[in-house]
Coordinates of C-alpha atoms in Angstrom, one line a residue:
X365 CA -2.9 25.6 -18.6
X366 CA -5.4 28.7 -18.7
X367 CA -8.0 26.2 -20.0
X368 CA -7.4 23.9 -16.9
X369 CA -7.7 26.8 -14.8
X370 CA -11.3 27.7 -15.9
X371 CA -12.5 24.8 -16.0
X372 CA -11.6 24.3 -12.4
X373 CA -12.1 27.9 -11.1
X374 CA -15.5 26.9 -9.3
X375 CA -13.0 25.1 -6.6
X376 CA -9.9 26.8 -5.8
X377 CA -8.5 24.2 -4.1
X378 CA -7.9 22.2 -7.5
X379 CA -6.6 25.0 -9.0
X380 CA -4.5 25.6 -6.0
X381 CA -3.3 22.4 -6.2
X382 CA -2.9 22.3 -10.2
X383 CA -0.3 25.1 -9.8
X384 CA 1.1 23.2 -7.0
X385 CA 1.7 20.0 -9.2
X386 CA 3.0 22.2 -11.8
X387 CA 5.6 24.0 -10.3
X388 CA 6.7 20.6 -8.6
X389 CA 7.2 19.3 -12.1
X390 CA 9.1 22.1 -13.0
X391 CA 11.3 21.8 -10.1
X392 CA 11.7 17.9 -10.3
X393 CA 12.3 18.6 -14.3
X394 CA 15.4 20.5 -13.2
X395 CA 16.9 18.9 -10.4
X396 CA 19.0 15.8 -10.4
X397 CA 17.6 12.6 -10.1
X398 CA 20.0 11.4 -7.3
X399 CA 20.4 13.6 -4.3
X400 CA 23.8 13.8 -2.7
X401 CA 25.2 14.6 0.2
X402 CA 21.3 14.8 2.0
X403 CA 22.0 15.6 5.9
X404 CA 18.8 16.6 7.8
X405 CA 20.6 17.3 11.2
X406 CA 23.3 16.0 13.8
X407 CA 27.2 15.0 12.8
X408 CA 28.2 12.7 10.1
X409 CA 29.5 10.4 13.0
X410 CA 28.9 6.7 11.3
X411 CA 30.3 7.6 7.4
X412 CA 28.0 7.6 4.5
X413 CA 24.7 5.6 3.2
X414 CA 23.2 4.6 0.3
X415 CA 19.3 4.6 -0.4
X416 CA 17.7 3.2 -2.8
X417 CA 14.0 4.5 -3.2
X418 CA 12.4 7.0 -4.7
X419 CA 13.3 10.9 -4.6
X420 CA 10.9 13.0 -6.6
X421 CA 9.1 13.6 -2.9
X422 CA 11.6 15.8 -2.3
X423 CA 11.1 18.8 -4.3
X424 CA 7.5 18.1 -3.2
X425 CA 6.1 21.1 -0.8
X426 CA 4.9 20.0 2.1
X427 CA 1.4 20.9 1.3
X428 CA 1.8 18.7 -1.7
X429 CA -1.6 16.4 -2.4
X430 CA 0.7 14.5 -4.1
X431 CA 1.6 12.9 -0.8
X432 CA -2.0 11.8 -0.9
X433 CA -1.2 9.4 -3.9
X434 CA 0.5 6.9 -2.0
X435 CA 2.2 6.3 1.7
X436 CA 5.4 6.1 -0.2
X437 CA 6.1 9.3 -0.6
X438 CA 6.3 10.8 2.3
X439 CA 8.2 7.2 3.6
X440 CA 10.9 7.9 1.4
X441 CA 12.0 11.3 3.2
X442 CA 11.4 10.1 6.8
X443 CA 13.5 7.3 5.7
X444 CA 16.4 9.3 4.6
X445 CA 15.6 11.3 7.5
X446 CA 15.8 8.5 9.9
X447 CA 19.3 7.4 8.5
X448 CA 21.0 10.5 8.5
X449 CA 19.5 11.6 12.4
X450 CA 22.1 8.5 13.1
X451 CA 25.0 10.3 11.7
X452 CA 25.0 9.0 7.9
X453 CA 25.3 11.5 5.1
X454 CA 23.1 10.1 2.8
X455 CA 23.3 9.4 -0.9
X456 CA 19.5 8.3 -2.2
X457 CA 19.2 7.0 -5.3
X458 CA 15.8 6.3 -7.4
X459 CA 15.0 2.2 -7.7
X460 CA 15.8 2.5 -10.9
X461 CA 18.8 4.1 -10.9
X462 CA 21.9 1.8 -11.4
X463 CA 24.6 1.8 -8.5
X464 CA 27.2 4.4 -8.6
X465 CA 30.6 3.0 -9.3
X466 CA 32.5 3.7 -5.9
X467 CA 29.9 1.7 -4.0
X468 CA 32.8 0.5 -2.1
X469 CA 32.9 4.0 -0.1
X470 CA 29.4 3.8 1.5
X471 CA 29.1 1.9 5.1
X472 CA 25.6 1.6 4.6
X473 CA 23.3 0.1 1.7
X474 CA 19.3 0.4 2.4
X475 CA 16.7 0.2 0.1
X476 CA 14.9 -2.2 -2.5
X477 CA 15.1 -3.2 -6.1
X478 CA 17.3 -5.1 -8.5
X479 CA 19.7 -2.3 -8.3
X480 CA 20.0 -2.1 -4.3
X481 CA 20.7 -5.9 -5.0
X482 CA 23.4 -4.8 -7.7
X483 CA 24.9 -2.7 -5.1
X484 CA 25.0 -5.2 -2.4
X485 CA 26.7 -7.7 -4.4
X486 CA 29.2 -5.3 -5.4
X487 CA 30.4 -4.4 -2.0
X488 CA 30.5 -5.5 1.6
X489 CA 28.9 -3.1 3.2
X490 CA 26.3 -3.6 6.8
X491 CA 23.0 -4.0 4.3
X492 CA 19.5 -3.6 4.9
X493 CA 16.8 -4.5 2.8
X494 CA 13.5 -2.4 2.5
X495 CA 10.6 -4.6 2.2
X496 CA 7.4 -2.7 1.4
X497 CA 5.0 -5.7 1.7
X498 CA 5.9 -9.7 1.7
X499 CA 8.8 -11.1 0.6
X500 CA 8.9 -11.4 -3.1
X501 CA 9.4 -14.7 -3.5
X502 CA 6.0 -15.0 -1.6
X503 CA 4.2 -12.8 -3.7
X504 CA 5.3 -15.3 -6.9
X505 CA 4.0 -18.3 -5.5
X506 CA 1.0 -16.2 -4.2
X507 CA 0.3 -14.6 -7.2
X508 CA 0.8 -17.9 -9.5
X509 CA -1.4 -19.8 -7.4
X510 CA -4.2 -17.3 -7.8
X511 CA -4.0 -17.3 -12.0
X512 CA -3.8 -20.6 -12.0
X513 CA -6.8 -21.0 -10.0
X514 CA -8.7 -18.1 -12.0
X515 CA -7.7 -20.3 -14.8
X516 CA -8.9 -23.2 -13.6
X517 CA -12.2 -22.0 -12.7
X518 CA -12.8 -19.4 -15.3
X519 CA -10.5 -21.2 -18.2
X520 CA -9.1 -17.6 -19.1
X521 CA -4.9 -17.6 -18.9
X522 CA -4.1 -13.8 -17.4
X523 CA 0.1 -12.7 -17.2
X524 CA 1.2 -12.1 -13.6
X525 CA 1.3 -8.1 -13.0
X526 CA 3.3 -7.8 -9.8
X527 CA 5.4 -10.2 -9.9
X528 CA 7.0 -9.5 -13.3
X529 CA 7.7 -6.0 -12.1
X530 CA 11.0 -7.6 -10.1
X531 CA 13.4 -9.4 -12.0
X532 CA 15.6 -11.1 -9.4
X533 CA 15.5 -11.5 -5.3
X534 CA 19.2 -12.7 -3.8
X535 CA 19.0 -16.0 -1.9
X536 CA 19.4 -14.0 1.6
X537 CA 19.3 -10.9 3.4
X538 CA 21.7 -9.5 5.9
X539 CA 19.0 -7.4 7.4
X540 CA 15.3 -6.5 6.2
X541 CA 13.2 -4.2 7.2
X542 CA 9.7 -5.2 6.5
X543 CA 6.4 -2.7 6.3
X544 CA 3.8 -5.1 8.1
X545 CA 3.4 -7.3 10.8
X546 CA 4.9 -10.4 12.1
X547 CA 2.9 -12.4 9.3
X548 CA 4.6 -10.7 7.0
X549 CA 7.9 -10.8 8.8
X550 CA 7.0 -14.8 8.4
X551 CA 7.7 -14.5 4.5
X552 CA 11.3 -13.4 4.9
X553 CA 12.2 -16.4 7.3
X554 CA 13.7 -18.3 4.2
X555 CA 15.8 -15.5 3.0
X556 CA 17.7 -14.0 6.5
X557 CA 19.8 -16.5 8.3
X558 CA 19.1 -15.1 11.3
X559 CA 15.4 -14.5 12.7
X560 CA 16.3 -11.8 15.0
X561 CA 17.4 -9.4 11.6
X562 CA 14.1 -8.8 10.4
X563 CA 12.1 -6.2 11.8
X564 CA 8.3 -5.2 11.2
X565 CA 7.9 -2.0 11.1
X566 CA 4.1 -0.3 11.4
X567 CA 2.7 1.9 8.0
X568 CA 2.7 5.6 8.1
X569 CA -0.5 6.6 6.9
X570 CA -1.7 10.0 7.0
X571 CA -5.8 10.5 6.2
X572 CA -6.9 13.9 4.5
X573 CA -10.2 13.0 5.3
X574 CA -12.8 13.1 8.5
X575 CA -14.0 9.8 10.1
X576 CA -17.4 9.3 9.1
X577 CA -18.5 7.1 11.8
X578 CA -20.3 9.8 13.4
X579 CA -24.2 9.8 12.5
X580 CA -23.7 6.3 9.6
X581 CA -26.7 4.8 9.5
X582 CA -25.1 0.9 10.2
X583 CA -28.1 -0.9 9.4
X584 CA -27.4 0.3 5.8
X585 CA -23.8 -0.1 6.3
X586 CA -23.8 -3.4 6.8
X587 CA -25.0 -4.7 3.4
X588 CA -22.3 -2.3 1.2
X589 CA -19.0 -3.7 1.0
X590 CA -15.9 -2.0 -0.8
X591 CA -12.7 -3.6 -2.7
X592 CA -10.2 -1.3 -2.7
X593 CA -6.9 -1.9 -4.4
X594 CA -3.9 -1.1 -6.3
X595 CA -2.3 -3.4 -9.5
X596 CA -2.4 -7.0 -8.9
X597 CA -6.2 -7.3 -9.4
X598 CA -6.4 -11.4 -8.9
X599 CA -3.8 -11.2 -6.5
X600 CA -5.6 -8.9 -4.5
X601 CA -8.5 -10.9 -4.5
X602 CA -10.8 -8.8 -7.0
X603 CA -12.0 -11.8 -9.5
X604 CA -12.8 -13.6 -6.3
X605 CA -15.1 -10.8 -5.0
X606 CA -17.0 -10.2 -8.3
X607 CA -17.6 -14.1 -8.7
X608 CA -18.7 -13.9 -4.6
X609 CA -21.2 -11.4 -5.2
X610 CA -23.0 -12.7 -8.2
X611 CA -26.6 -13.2 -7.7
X612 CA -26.3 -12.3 -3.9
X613 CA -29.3 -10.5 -2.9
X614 CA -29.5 -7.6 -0.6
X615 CA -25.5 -6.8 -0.8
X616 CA -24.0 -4.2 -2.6
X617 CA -19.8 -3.8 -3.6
X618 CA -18.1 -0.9 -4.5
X619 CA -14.9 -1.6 -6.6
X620 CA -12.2 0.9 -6.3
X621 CA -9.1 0.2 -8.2
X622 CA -7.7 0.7 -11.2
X623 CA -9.6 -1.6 -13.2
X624 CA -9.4 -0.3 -16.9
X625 CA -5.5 -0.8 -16.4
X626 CA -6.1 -4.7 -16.7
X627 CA -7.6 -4.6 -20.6
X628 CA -8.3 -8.6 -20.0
X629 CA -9.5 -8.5 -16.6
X630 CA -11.8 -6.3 -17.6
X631 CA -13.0 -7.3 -21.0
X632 CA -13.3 -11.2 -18.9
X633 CA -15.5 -9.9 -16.2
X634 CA -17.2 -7.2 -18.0
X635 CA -20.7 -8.2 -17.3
X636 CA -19.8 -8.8 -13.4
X637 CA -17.9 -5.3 -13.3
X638 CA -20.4 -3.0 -15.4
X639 CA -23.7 -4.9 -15.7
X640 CA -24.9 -5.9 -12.4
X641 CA -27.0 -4.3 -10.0
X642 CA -25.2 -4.7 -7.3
X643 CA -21.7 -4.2 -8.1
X644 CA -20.4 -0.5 -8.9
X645 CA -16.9 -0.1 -10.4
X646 CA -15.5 3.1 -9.5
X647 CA -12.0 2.7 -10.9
X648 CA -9.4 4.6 -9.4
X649 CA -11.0 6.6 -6.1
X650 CA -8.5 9.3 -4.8
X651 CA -8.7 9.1 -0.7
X652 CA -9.1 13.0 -0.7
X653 CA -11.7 13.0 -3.3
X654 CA -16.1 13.6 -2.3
X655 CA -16.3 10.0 -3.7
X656 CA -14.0 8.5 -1.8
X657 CA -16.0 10.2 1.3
X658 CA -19.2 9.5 0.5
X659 CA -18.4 5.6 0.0
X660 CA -16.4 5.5 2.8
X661 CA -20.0 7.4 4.7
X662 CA -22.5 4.4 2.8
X663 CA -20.4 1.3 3.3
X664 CA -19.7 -1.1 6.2
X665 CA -16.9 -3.2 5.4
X666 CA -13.4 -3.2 3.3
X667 CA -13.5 -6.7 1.6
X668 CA -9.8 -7.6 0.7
X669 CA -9.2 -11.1 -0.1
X670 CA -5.5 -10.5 -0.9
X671 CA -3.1 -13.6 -1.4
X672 CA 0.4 -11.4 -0.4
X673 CA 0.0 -7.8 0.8
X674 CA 2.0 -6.5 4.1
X675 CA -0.5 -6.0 6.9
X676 CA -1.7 -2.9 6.1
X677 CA -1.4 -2.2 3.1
X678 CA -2.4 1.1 2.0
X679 CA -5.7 1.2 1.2
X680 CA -6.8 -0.9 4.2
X681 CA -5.4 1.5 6.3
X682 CA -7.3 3.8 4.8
X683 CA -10.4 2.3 4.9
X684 CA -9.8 1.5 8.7
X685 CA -8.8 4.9 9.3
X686 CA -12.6 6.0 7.8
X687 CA -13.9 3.4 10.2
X688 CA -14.3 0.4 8.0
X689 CA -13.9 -3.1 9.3
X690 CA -11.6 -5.1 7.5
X691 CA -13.0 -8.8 5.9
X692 CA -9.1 -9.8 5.2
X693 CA -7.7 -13.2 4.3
X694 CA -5.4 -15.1 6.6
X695 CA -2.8 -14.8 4.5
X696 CA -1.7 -11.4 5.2
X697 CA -3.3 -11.2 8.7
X698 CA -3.0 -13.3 11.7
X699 CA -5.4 -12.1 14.1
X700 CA -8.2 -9.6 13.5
X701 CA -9.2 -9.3 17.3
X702 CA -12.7 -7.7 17.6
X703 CA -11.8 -5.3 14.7
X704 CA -12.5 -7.4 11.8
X705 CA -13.0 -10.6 10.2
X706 CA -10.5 -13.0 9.0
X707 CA -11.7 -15.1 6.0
X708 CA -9.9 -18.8 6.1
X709 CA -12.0 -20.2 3.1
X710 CA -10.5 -17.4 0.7
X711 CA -12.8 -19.1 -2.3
X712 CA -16.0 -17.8 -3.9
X713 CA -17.8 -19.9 -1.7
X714 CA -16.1 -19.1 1.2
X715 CA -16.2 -15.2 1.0
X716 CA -20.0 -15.4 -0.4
X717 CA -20.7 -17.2 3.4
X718 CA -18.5 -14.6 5.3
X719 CA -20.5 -11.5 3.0
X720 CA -23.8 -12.9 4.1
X721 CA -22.4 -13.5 8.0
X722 CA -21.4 -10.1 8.1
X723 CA -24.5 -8.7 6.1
X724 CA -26.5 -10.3 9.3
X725 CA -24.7 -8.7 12.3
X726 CA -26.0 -6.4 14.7
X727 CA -25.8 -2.6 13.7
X728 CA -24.6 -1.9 17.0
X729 CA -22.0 -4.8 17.2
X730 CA -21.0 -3.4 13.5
X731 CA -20.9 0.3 15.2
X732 CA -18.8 -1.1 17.8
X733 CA -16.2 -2.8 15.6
X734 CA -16.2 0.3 13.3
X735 CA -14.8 2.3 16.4
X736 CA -12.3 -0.5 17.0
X737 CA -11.0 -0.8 13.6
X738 CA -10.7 3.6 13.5
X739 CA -9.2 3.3 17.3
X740 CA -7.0 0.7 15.6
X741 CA -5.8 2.8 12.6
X742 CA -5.3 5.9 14.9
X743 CA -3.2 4.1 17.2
X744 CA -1.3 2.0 14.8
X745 CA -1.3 3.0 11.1
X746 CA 0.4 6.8 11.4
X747 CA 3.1 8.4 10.5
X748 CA 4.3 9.0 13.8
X749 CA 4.3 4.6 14.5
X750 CA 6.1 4.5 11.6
X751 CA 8.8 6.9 12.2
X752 CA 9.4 5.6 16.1
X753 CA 9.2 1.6 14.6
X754 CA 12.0 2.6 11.4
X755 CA 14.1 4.8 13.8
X756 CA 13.9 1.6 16.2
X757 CA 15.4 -0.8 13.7
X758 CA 17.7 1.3 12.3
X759 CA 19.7 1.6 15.9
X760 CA 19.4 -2.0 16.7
X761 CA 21.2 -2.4 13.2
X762 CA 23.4 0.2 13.0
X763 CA 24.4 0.4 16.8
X764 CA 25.0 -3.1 17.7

């Protein structure tokens, strides 16, 4: 530890926030895994509920850069939050925690996973399902179509990574609560018998960073595009971006994701990711890290040619929130009003066109979107949206 310390003693804040991690892994080390009996204010007036998501956030301290990491963790405890401001006494359980025994008790099941299905199935309580992007059932197809299309243009065979990471879906939903818009509302149609059940909700997102629209030189901007993505590389779109940029003159991409994770991916595409002038892999970026700033300062445009994400997903939203404007496919957005670009042709072909239309615009029309797409994140994509949309549901839910 007092090596780590030294090396980082030229900025206190990353020592500050190394001690901060460590004593939050100390106090996670030593607490239970399932918190019981969680009641953040008002009377227990509607029984108990049962969560299923995560709970490490909550031996997190507020100042925690861990909350940085991923919108997730600070949706878990406004979640829980939510639930028991409308008289529950709340059990949560991790996703990977099996169901307690006495399920029976709880009036309330909410959450995701196989095990908040186990739990469902083993009781009859009013249920509500937790969807944190498109249905999953979606994101198979979507994800299968796109290997076997990188397959069929490429002749390499790559295993699905999302969707192996669920092992069942049931074959309907009492209620779902769904982190997007109405297109992704769309992909749960199939599973709730009744339309009126599911209810989009809008993404907390909260940026540790300064919108660096102010004094960007948009004439650059407009030739530097960013991918910018979690696991699920050809879901997301990534091959397809590479493949679009080859040999495309006078454009540059920034790929942010965690690229050495996918030991095929990136042995396949090597040359594209590490040996071309005008593609830089940055691997993993940290939104509160300098890099993340100063390619967020240089570029013009998030591309995200994504086959099945909720709209936003995390990283968009934090790309609009640094005043990029979204190129996104129209399968996880349905109207991009004058704040981005929705790409219809999602091929190589399609997104090489869109890349050189955009690459052409006005700097001022690109200025003006860039304000739209920041006024658009500000207004939409905060925690504050996300708390009043949640608490929203829950009621029409719970209180009907």
């Amino acid at each position: 530890m007092l090596g780590k310390i030294r090396k980082g003693i030229e900025d206190p804040s990353k020592v500050f926030y190394f001690l901060v991690r460590t004593v939050e892994d100390y106090r996670i080390e030593r607490s239970p895994s399932v918190i019981e009996g969680y009641s953040k204010k008002g009377p227990n007036t509607r029984g108990r509920a049962l969560v299923f998501f995560l709970t490490d956030p909550f031996y997190y301290f507020e100042c925690s850069p861990r909350f940085q990491l991923h919108q997730n963790k600070w949706q878990a405890i406004e979640l829980a939050n939510c639930v028991s401001r409308l008289g529950y006494t709340v059990d949560i359980y991790p996703i990977g925690n099996d169901p307690p025994s006495d399920v029976d008790k709880y009036d309330l099941v909410l959450g995701r996973g196989d095990n908040y299905h186990r739990a469902v199935e083993r009781s009859d309580p009013k249920a509500i399902y937790f969807g944190t992007g498109q249905s999953m059932p979606t994101l198979r197809e979507k994800e299968r179509e796109r290997l076997l299309n990188l397959e069929e243009r490429r002749g390499i065979k790559l295993p699905p990574e999302r969707s192996r990471e669920h092992r069942g879906t049931p074959k309907s939903y009492e209620n779902v609560i769904a982190l997007g818009d109405e297109r992704t509302a769309q992909t749960y149609r199939e599973l709730v018998p009744d339309a009126s059940s599911i209810y989009p909700i809008r993404l907390n997102y909260q940026p540790d960073f300064s919108p660096t629209i102010e004094g960007k030189d948009f004439d650059e901007a407009r030739r530097s595009f960013v991918w910018f993505g979690g696991s699920g590389l050809v879901l997301k779109g990534l091959d397809l971006a590479l493949e679009a940029f080859e040999g495309l003159e006078g454009v540059d991409l920034y790929v942010c994701g965690p690229v050495a994770n996918n030991e095929e991916f990136a042995e396949h595409y090597h040359y594209l990711l590490y040996e071309t002038d005008n593609i830089y892999t940055m691997d993993w970026v940290q939104v509160d890290s300098r890099e993340f700033t100063e390619i967020m300062s240089e570029a013009g445009y998030l591309l995200y040619p994504s086959a099945s994400d909720g709209f936003p997903s995390g990283s968009t939203a934090a790309c609009m929130h640094a005043g990029l404007v979204p190129v996104l496919s129209s399968e996880i957005v349905h109207d991009t009003d004058r704040w981005g670009f929705t790409l219809d042709d999602v091929s190589v072909s399609g997104i090489r066109s869109q890349v050189r239309r955009c690459a052409e615009l006005d700097p001022k029309s690109l200025r003006t979107m860039s304000r739209a797409a920041l006024e658009k994140a500000q207004s939409d994509f905060t925690r504050r949206a996300y708390s009043a949309d949640l608490e929203d549901a829950l009621r029409q839910i719970v209180c009907d």
